[in-house]
């Protein structure tokens, strides 16, 4: 534990140095290293005599997201296509980054490459940011001497994947936000508004309708146990998300359930197929053998059902079965994808056919998101109308009942008049006559 903490502290330090080069010219710079002695030794090998070394702790910065990695990949691919050397490309991207954590990550990778480590091996040291698919594509580019061309593929893949994720998130943000606001509004009504009506109704002395009694009972529960309700909901959501994240059984069960949910399940299914075909197309086009490419495809789909199907396909393909036959056996993939794969296998253009299938299902995701958004709006309006309208009608039913009752007691009539008539409209003569 102590070693891990120490390593983390070292990783967060950089050293500012000053020295003289072989010509006696004063030079300055900064370097990330494990200590001042390592900085001096590294500079000495470069022919620089250090005169001052001072360590500086970098600020934490925000977390590195997939968007940051996608932008870095696109920048790296563009600069390498323009003929900029790899090390210099890393320097340019690191200096242009506004996120200190990303800068440190790129400096780590650059240092590894400077010491002779291959770029793919340097990426594999950071699996949190560079998955197996990314590293395999870079490794294939290094082996074939076409790294600058193949870097386009992970950049395109990440951009396409992020686009699908953002579209699904955009379809979910609106209904989730409306539901949260609706719950807060209902809670405020239950805790603060309904008790005021309850005090007025208690002076009527008449039997209240069943819907009103139910709403008042719910209000009493909210008032008495509001901390348990809010705490229980918050803890339940947190426990559910953590279980979904950490438990494989929970992940498989939820992934199967998501594919069966009406309307939304079709969107999830199409997005998984789009990511599956896009990943396999990218890997196969880069020259990665099919069996090895399938290692990364299942996890990239983002669904346990497709991951299990991919494992079965990999086993079948490794024993000599055709890809199309294996895909058909799983029962997960639609007929169109299977037929396009069959045509791709026969014509030797499997990567192109998979790419076309990916484009088709990416367009299908776009249309599904638009349809889901237009469908959710009236559905949410109906739910809110029934919920809020039901509460309002339930609380005004006693008033309507007393207004229609011909044998209402004088005290009930006065209570009704006091509830419905503003105080400033009642004159003193009316009040004395009533008394």
PDB file of N, CA and C in Angstrom, residues 181-261:
ATOM      1  N   UNK A 181     -38.059  16.220 -11.641  1.00  0.00           N
ATOM      2  CA  UNK A 181     -38.769  17.445 -11.277  1.00  0.00           C
ATOM      3  C   UNK A 181     -40.184  17.118 -10.794  1.00  0.00           C
ATOM      4  N   UNK A 182     -40.844  16.174 -11.459  1.00  0.00           N
ATOM      5  CA  UNK A 182     -42.196  15.790 -11.044  1.00  0.00           C
ATOM      6  C   UNK A 182     -42.196  15.197  -9.637  1.00  0.00           C
ATOM      7  N   UNK A 183     -41.214  14.376  -9.333  1.00  0.00           N
ATOM      8  CA  UNK A 183     -41.141  13.803  -7.990  1.00  0.00           C
ATOM      9  C   UNK A 183     -40.927  14.889  -6.931  1.00  0.00           C
ATOM     10  N   UNK A 184     -40.057  15.846  -7.237  1.00  0.00           N
ATOM     11  CA  UNK A 184     -39.812  16.936  -6.283  1.00  0.00           C
ATOM     12  C   UNK A 184     -41.078  17.757  -6.068  1.00  0.00           C
ATOM     13  N   UNK A 185     -41.808  18.053  -7.157  1.00  0.00           N
ATOM     14  CA  UNK A 185     -43.045  18.835  -7.039  1.00  0.00           C
ATOM     15  C   UNK A 185     -44.083  18.081  -6.218  1.00  0.00           C
ATOM     16  N   UNK A 186     -44.246  16.794  -6.483  1.00  0.00           N
ATOM     17  CA  UNK A 186     -45.211  15.990  -5.723  1.00  0.00           C
ATOM     18  C   UNK A 186     -44.815  15.935  -4.249  1.00  0.00           C
ATOM     19  N   UNK A 187     -43.520  15.798  -3.978  1.00  0.00           N
ATOM     20  CA  UNK A 187     -43.070  15.761  -2.588  1.00  0.00           C
ATOM     21  C   UNK A 187     -43.383  17.079  -1.881  1.00  0.00           C
ATOM     22  N   UNK A 188     -43.168  18.207  -2.563  1.00  0.00           N
ATOM     23  CA  UNK A 188     -43.470  19.506  -1.949  1.00  0.00           C
ATOM     24  C   UNK A 188     -44.968  19.631  -1.678  1.00  0.00           C
ATOM     25  N   UNK A 189     -45.795  19.192  -2.630  1.00  0.00           N
ATOM     26  CA  UNK A 189     -47.239  19.234  -2.424  1.00  0.00           C
ATOM     27  C   UNK A 189     -47.645  18.371  -1.237  1.00  0.00           C
ATOM     28  N   UNK A 190     -47.078  17.176  -1.172  1.00  0.00           N
ATOM     29  CA  UNK A 190     -47.432  16.260  -0.086  1.00  0.00           C
ATOM     30  C   UNK A 190     -46.997  16.775   1.284  1.00  0.00           C
ATOM     31  N   UNK A 191     -45.846  17.421   1.356  1.00  0.00           N
ATOM     32  CA  UNK A 191     -45.285  17.818   2.645  1.00  0.00           C
ATOM     33  C   UNK A 191     -45.838  19.168   3.116  1.00  0.00           C
ATOM     34  N   UNK A 192     -46.090  20.109   2.196  1.00  0.00           N
ATOM     35  CA  UNK A 192     -46.447  21.474   2.610  1.00  0.00           C
ATOM     36  C   UNK A 192     -47.884  21.876   2.257  1.00  0.00           C
ATOM     37  N   UNK A 193     -48.420  21.393   1.123  1.00  0.00           N
ATOM     38  CA  UNK A 193     -49.726  21.870   0.670  1.00  0.00           C
ATOM     39  C   UNK A 193     -50.861  21.037   1.254  1.00  0.00           C
ATOM     40  N   UNK A 194     -50.758  19.725   1.156  1.00  0.00           N
ATOM     41  CA  UNK A 194     -51.845  18.852   1.620  1.00  0.00           C
ATOM     42  C   UNK A 194     -52.152  19.037   3.105  1.00  0.00           C
ATOM     43  N   UNK A 195     -51.157  19.186   4.010  1.00  0.00           N
ATOM     44  CA  UNK A 195     -51.497  19.420   5.426  1.00  0.00           C
ATOM     45  C   UNK A 195     -52.363  20.656   5.642  1.00  0.00           C
ATOM     46  N   UNK A 196     -52.195  21.711   4.828  1.00  0.00           N
ATOM     47  CA  UNK A 196     -53.051  22.901   4.962  1.00  0.00           C
ATOM     48  C   UNK A 196     -54.496  22.566   4.609  1.00  0.00           C
ATOM     49  N   UNK A 197     -54.699  21.780   3.557  1.00  0.00           N
ATOM     50  CA  UNK A 197     -56.051  21.339   3.208  1.00  0.00           C
ATOM     51  C   UNK A 197     -56.623  20.445   4.306  1.00  0.00           C
ATOM     52  N   UNK A 198     -55.783  19.631   4.909  1.00  0.00           N
ATOM     53  CA  UNK A 198     -56.257  18.722   5.958  1.00  0.00           C
ATOM     54  C   UNK A 198     -56.813  19.506   7.142  1.00  0.00           C
ATOM     55  N   UNK A 199     -56.160  20.594   7.523  1.00  0.00           N
ATOM     56  CA  UNK A 199     -56.648  21.415   8.639  1.00  0.00           C
ATOM     57  C   UNK A 199     -58.002  22.033   8.313  1.00  0.00           C
ATOM     58  N   UNK A 200     -58.214  22.457   7.059  1.00  0.00           N
ATOM     59  CA  UNK A 200     -59.501  23.036   6.662  1.00  0.00           C
ATOM     60  C   UNK A 200     -60.586  21.972   6.651  1.00  0.00           C
ATOM     61  N   UNK A 201     -60.246  20.781   6.115  1.00  0.00           N
ATOM     62  CA  UNK A 201     -61.243  19.717   6.036  1.00  0.00           C
ATOM     63  C   UNK A 201     -61.671  19.228   7.414  1.00  0.00           C
ATOM     64  N   UNK A 202     -60.787  19.313   8.383  1.00  0.00           N
ATOM     65  CA  UNK A 202     -61.126  18.838   9.729  1.00  0.00           C
ATOM     66  C   UNK A 202     -62.250  19.655  10.351  1.00  0.00           C
ATOM     67  N   UNK A 203     -62.445  20.905   9.890  1.00  0.00           N
ATOM     68  CA  UNK A 203     -63.521  21.744  10.439  1.00  0.00           C
ATOM     69  C   UNK A 203     -64.856  21.509   9.740  1.00  0.00           C
ATOM     70  N   UNK A 204     -64.846  20.710   8.641  1.00  0.00           N
ATOM     71  CA  UNK A 204     -66.103  20.460   7.943  1.00  0.00           C
ATOM     72  C   UNK A 204     -67.026  19.550   8.741  1.00  0.00           C
ATOM     73  N   UNK A 205     -66.447  18.595   9.421  1.00  0.00           N
ATOM     74  CA  UNK A 205     -67.256  17.652  10.178  1.00  0.00           C
ATOM     75  C   UNK A 205     -67.995  16.661   9.320  1.00  0.00           C
ATOM     76  N   UNK A 206     -67.627  16.540   8.065  1.00  0.00           N
ATOM     77  CA  UNK A 206     -68.298  15.618   7.145  1.00  0.00           C
ATOM     78  C   UNK A 206     -67.324  14.529   6.723  1.00  0.00           C
ATOM     79  N   UNK A 207     -67.873  13.429   6.213  1.00  0.00           N
ATOM     80  CA  UNK A 207     -67.033  12.348   5.726  1.00  0.00           C
ATOM     81  C   UNK A 207     -66.368  12.758   4.419  1.00  0.00           C
ATOM     82  N   UNK A 208     -65.062  12.458   4.309  1.00  0.00           N
ATOM     83  CA  UNK A 208     -64.306  12.829   3.119  1.00  0.00           C
ATOM     84  C   UNK A 208     -64.338  11.691   2.109  1.00  0.00           C
ATOM     85  N   UNK A 209     -64.271  12.017   0.816  1.00  0.00           N
ATOM     86  CA  UNK A 209     -64.243  10.965  -0.215  1.00  0.00           C
ATOM     87  C   UNK A 209     -62.987  10.101  -0.091  1.00  0.00           C
ATOM     88  N   UNK A 210     -63.088   8.898  -0.643  1.00  0.00           N
ATOM     89  CA  UNK A 210     -61.972   7.950  -0.546  1.00  0.00           C
ATOM     90  C   UNK A 210     -60.695   8.474  -1.212  1.00  0.00           C
ATOM     91  N   UNK A 211     -60.764   9.106  -2.402  1.00  0.00           N
ATOM     92  CA  UNK A 211     -59.517   9.630  -2.983  1.00  0.00           C
ATOM     93  C   UNK A 211     -58.842  10.674  -2.101  1.00  0.00           C
ATOM     94  N   UNK A 212     -59.663  11.516  -1.447  1.00  0.00           N
ATOM     95  CA  UNK A 212     -59.089  12.532  -0.563  1.00  0.00           C
ATOM     96  C   UNK A 212     -58.429  11.885   0.646  1.00  0.00           C
ATOM     97  N   UNK A 213     -59.059  10.885   1.217  1.00  0.00           N
ATOM     98  CA  UNK A 213     -58.464  10.180   2.360  1.00  0.00           C
ATOM     99  C   UNK A 213     -57.150   9.517   1.966  1.00  0.00           C
ATOM    100  N   UNK A 214     -57.111   8.968   0.749  1.00  0.00           N
ATOM    101  CA  UNK A 214     -55.877   8.314   0.295  1.00  0.00           C
ATOM    102  C   UNK A 214     -54.749   9.327   0.142  1.00  0.00           C
ATOM    103  N   UNK A 215     -55.033  10.486  -0.474  1.00  0.00           N
ATOM    104  CA  UNK A 215     -54.013  11.515  -0.652  1.00  0.00           C
ATOM    105  C   UNK A 215     -53.543  12.046   0.697  1.00  0.00           C
ATOM    106  N   UNK A 216     -54.477  12.253   1.635  1.00  0.00           N
ATOM    107  CA  UNK A 216     -54.098  12.735   2.976  1.00  0.00           C
ATOM    108  C   UNK A 216     -53.231  11.706   3.686  1.00  0.00           C
ATOM    109  N   UNK A 217     -53.568  10.415   3.540  1.00  0.00           N
ATOM    110  CA  UNK A 217     -52.741   9.368   4.155  1.00  0.00           C
ATOM    111  C   UNK A 217     -51.337   9.357   3.571  1.00  0.00           C
ATOM    112  N   UNK A 218     -51.241   9.524   2.238  1.00  0.00           N
ATOM    113  CA  UNK A 218     -49.916   9.598   1.611  1.00  0.00           C
ATOM    114  C   UNK A 218     -49.147  10.825   2.091  1.00  0.00           C
ATOM    115  N   UNK A 219     -49.865  11.943   2.265  1.00  0.00           N
ATOM    116  CA  UNK A 219     -49.210  13.159   2.762  1.00  0.00           C
ATOM    117  C   UNK A 219     -48.671  12.950   4.171  1.00  0.00           C
ATOM    118  N   UNK A 220     -49.439  12.266   5.018  1.00  0.00           N
ATOM    119  CA  UNK A 220     -48.973  11.999   6.391  1.00  0.00           C
ATOM    120  C   UNK A 220     -47.710  11.136   6.382  1.00  0.00           C
ATOM    121  N   UNK A 221     -47.659  10.186   5.465  1.00  0.00           N
ATOM    122  CA  UNK A 221     -46.464   9.344   5.356  1.00  0.00           C
ATOM    123  C   UNK A 221     -45.265  10.176   4.922  1.00  0.00           C
ATOM    124  N   UNK A 222     -45.477  11.066   3.925  1.00  0.00           N
ATOM    125  CA  UNK A 222     -44.389  11.936   3.470  1.00  0.00           C
ATOM    126  C   UNK A 222     -43.911  12.847   4.588  1.00  0.00           C
ATOM    127  N   UNK A 223     -44.839  13.444   5.325  1.00  0.00           N
ATOM    128  CA  UNK A 223     -44.459  14.373   6.396  1.00  0.00           C
ATOM    129  C   UNK A 223     -43.702  13.650   7.508  1.00  0.00           C
ATOM    130  N   UNK A 224     -44.146  12.450   7.833  1.00  0.00           N
ATOM    131  CA  UNK A 224     -43.547  11.720   8.951  1.00  0.00           C
ATOM    132  C   UNK A 224     -42.233  11.043   8.578  1.00  0.00           C
ATOM    133  N   UNK A 225     -42.139  10.547   7.356  1.00  0.00           N
ATOM    134  CA  UNK A 225     -40.966   9.748   6.980  1.00  0.00           C
ATOM    135  C   UNK A 225     -40.255  10.321   5.750  1.00  0.00           C
ATOM    136  N   UNK A 226     -40.253  11.652   5.576  1.00  0.00           N
ATOM    137  CA  UNK A 226     -39.658  12.236   4.378  1.00  0.00           C
ATOM    138  C   UNK A 226     -38.169  11.903   4.257  1.00  0.00           C
ATOM    139  N   UNK A 227     -37.470  11.874   5.390  1.00  0.00           N
ATOM    140  CA  UNK A 227     -36.029  11.591   5.339  1.00  0.00           C
ATOM    141  C   UNK A 227     -35.764  10.144   4.930  1.00  0.00           C
ATOM    142  N   UNK A 228     -36.661   9.225   5.364  1.00  0.00           N
ATOM    143  CA  UNK A 228     -36.495   7.830   4.959  1.00  0.00           C
ATOM    144  C   UNK A 228     -36.819   7.647   3.471  1.00  0.00           C
ATOM    145  N   UNK A 229     -37.817   8.390   2.982  1.00  0.00           N
ATOM    146  CA  UNK A 229     -38.201   8.262   1.579  1.00  0.00           C
ATOM    147  C   UNK A 229     -37.078   8.767   0.676  1.00  0.00           C
ATOM    148  N   UNK A 230     -36.597   9.990   0.941  1.00  0.00           N
ATOM    149  CA  UNK A 230     -35.527  10.538   0.109  1.00  0.00           C
ATOM    150  C   UNK A 230     -34.235   9.741   0.265  1.00  0.00           C
ATOM    151  N   UNK A 231     -33.911   9.392   1.511  1.00  0.00           N
ATOM    152  CA  UNK A 231     -32.702   8.602   1.741  1.00  0.00           C
ATOM    153  C   UNK A 231     -32.782   7.223   1.119  1.00  0.00           C
ATOM    154  N   UNK A 232     -33.967   6.587   1.227  1.00  0.00           N
ATOM    155  CA  UNK A 232     -34.131   5.251   0.646  1.00  0.00           C
ATOM    156  C   UNK A 232     -34.032   5.268  -0.870  1.00  0.00           C
ATOM    157  N   UNK A 233     -34.646   6.290  -1.506  1.00  0.00           N
ATOM    158  CA  UNK A 233     -34.568   6.387  -2.962  1.00  0.00           C
ATOM    159  C   UNK A 233     -33.133   6.646  -3.409  1.00  0.00           C
ATOM    160  N   UNK A 234     -32.453   7.575  -2.717  1.00  0.00           N
ATOM    161  CA  UNK A 234     -31.060   7.861  -3.080  1.00  0.00           C
ATOM    162  C   UNK A 234     -30.161   6.654  -2.896  1.00  0.00           C
ATOM    163  N   UNK A 235     -30.308   5.953  -1.764  1.00  0.00           N
ATOM    164  CA  UNK A 235     -29.490   4.773  -1.529  1.00  0.00           C
ATOM    165  C   UNK A 235     -29.838   3.657  -2.502  1.00  0.00           C
ATOM    166  N   UNK A 236     -31.122   3.527  -2.817  1.00  0.00           N
ATOM    167  CA  UNK A 236     -31.533   2.480  -3.755  1.00  0.00           C
ATOM    168  C   UNK A 236     -30.934   2.695  -5.141  1.00  0.00           C
ATOM    169  N   UNK A 237     -30.965   3.954  -5.609  1.00  0.00           N
ATOM    170  CA  UNK A 237     -30.371   4.247  -6.914  1.00  0.00           C
ATOM    171  C   UNK A 237     -28.870   3.992  -6.901  1.00  0.00           C
ATOM    172  N   UNK A 238     -28.203   4.431  -5.822  1.00  0.00           N
ATOM    173  CA  UNK A 238     -26.750   4.220  -5.720  1.00  0.00           C
ATOM    174  C   UNK A 238     -26.419   2.728  -5.666  1.00  0.00           C
ATOM    175  N   UNK A 239     -27.151   1.966  -4.867  1.00  0.00           N
ATOM    176  CA  UNK A 239     -26.898   0.525  -4.744  1.00  0.00           C
ATOM    177  C   UNK A 239     -27.153  -0.181  -6.067  1.00  0.00           C
ATOM    178  N   UNK A 240     -28.216   0.246  -6.772  1.00  0.00           N
ATOM    179  CA  UNK A 240     -28.530  -0.376  -8.064  1.00  0.00           C
ATOM    180  C   UNK A 240     -27.428  -0.107  -9.082  1.00  0.00           C
ATOM    181  N   UNK A 241     -26.959   1.129  -9.159  1.00  0.00           N
ATOM    182  CA  UNK A 241     -25.915   1.468 -10.126  1.00  0.00           C
ATOM    183  C   UNK A 241     -24.596   0.774  -9.799  1.00  0.00           C
ATOM    184  N   UNK A 242     -24.251   0.712  -8.513  1.00  0.00           N
ATOM    185  CA  UNK A 242     -23.013   0.036  -8.129  1.00  0.00           C
ATOM    186  C   UNK A 242     -23.093  -1.465  -8.389  1.00  0.00           C
ATOM    187  N   UNK A 243     -24.258  -2.054  -8.120  1.00  0.00           N
ATOM    188  CA  UNK A 243     -24.420  -3.488  -8.397  1.00  0.00           C
ATOM    189  C   UNK A 243     -24.338  -3.757  -9.889  1.00  0.00           C
ATOM    190  N   UNK A 244     -24.940  -2.866 -10.664  1.00  0.00           N
ATOM    191  CA  UNK A 244     -24.884  -3.012 -12.123  1.00  0.00           C
ATOM    192  C   UNK A 244     -23.451  -2.893 -12.628  1.00  0.00           C
ATOM    193  N   UNK A 245     -22.668  -2.051 -11.961  1.00  0.00           N
ATOM    194  CA  UNK A 245     -21.301  -1.821 -12.403  1.00  0.00           C
ATOM    195  C   UNK A 245     -20.362  -2.954 -11.980  1.00  0.00           C
ATOM    196  N   UNK A 246     -20.582  -3.529 -10.801  1.00  0.00           N
ATOM    197  CA  UNK A 246     -19.605  -4.459 -10.214  1.00  0.00           C
ATOM    198  C   UNK A 246     -20.014  -5.926 -10.326  1.00  0.00           C
ATOM    199  N   UNK A 247     -21.291  -6.221 -10.397  1.00  0.00           N
ATOM    200  CA  UNK A 247     -21.734  -7.612 -10.393  1.00  0.00           C
ATOM    201  C   UNK A 247     -21.952  -8.116 -11.815  1.00  0.00           C
ATOM    202  N   UNK A 248     -21.212  -9.141 -12.256  1.00  0.00           N
ATOM    203  CA  UNK A 248     -21.421  -9.679 -13.608  1.00  0.00           C
ATOM    204  C   UNK A 248     -22.824 -10.245 -13.803  1.00  0.00           C
ATOM    205  N   UNK A 249     -23.351 -10.894 -12.765  1.00  0.00           N
ATOM    206  CA  UNK A 249     -24.692 -11.460 -12.892  1.00  0.00           C
ATOM    207  C   UNK A 249     -25.732 -10.358 -13.069  1.00  0.00           C
ATOM    208  N   UNK A 250     -25.551  -9.266 -12.318  1.00  0.00           N
ATOM    209  CA  UNK A 250     -26.468  -8.142 -12.429  1.00  0.00           C
ATOM    210  C   UNK A 250     -26.364  -7.512 -13.820  1.00  0.00           C
ATOM    211  N   UNK A 251     -25.151  -7.399 -14.338  1.00  0.00           N
ATOM    212  CA  UNK A 251     -24.957  -6.821 -15.658  1.00  0.00           C
ATOM    213  C   UNK A 251     -25.665  -7.656 -16.729  1.00  0.00           C
ATOM    214  N   UNK A 252     -25.480  -8.970 -16.656  1.00  0.00           N
ATOM    215  CA  UNK A 252     -26.112  -9.842 -17.653  1.00  0.00           C
ATOM    216  C   UNK A 252     -27.633  -9.746 -17.575  1.00  0.00           C
ATOM    217  N   UNK A 253     -28.168  -9.755 -16.346  1.00  0.00           N
ATOM    218  CA  UNK A 253     -29.619  -9.687 -16.187  1.00  0.00           C
ATOM    219  C   UNK A 253     -30.175  -8.374 -16.710  1.00  0.00           C
ATOM    220  N   UNK A 254     -29.520  -7.263 -16.404  1.00  0.00           N
ATOM    221  CA  UNK A 254     -29.999  -5.961 -16.848  1.00  0.00           C
ATOM    222  C   UNK A 254     -29.833  -5.792 -18.360  1.00  0.00           C
ATOM    223  N   UNK A 255     -28.724  -6.307 -18.901  1.00  0.00           N
ATOM    224  CA  UNK A 255     -28.525  -6.210 -20.349  1.00  0.00           C
ATOM    225  C   UNK A 255     -29.590  -7.000 -21.106  1.00  0.00           C
ATOM    226  N   UNK A 256     -29.948  -8.172 -20.590  1.00  0.00           N
ATOM    227  CA  UNK A 256     -31.027  -8.941 -21.223  1.00  0.00           C
ATOM    228  C   UNK A 256     -32.352  -8.198 -21.104  1.00  0.00           C
ATOM    229  N   UNK A 257     -32.585  -7.604 -19.929  1.00  0.00           N
ATOM    230  CA  UNK A 257     -33.836  -6.883 -19.714  1.00  0.00           C
ATOM    231  C   UNK A 257     -33.931  -5.654 -20.626  1.00  0.00           C
ATOM    232  N   UNK A 258     -32.807  -4.953 -20.799  1.00  0.00           N
ATOM    233  CA  UNK A 258     -32.818  -3.753 -21.640  1.00  0.00           C
ATOM    234  C   UNK A 258     -33.200  -4.077 -23.077  1.00  0.00           C
ATOM    235  N   UNK A 259     -32.752  -5.229 -23.561  1.00  0.00           N
ATOM    236  CA  UNK A 259     -33.071  -5.606 -24.939  1.00  0.00           C
ATOM    237  C   UNK A 259     -34.543  -5.970 -25.116  1.00  0.00           C
ATOM    238  N   UNK A 260     -35.240  -6.270 -24.005  1.00  0.00           N
ATOM    239  CA  UNK A 260     -36.647  -6.678 -24.088  1.00  0.00           C
ATOM    240  C   UNK A 260     -37.610  -5.555 -23.732  1.00  0.00           C
ATOM    241  N   UNK A 261     -37.094  -4.428 -23.281  1.00  0.00           N
ATOM    242  CA  UNK A 261     -37.974  -3.312 -22.919  1.00  0.00           C
ATOM    243  C   UNK A 261     -38.659  -2.791 -24.179  1.00  0.00           C
TER     244      UNK A 261
END
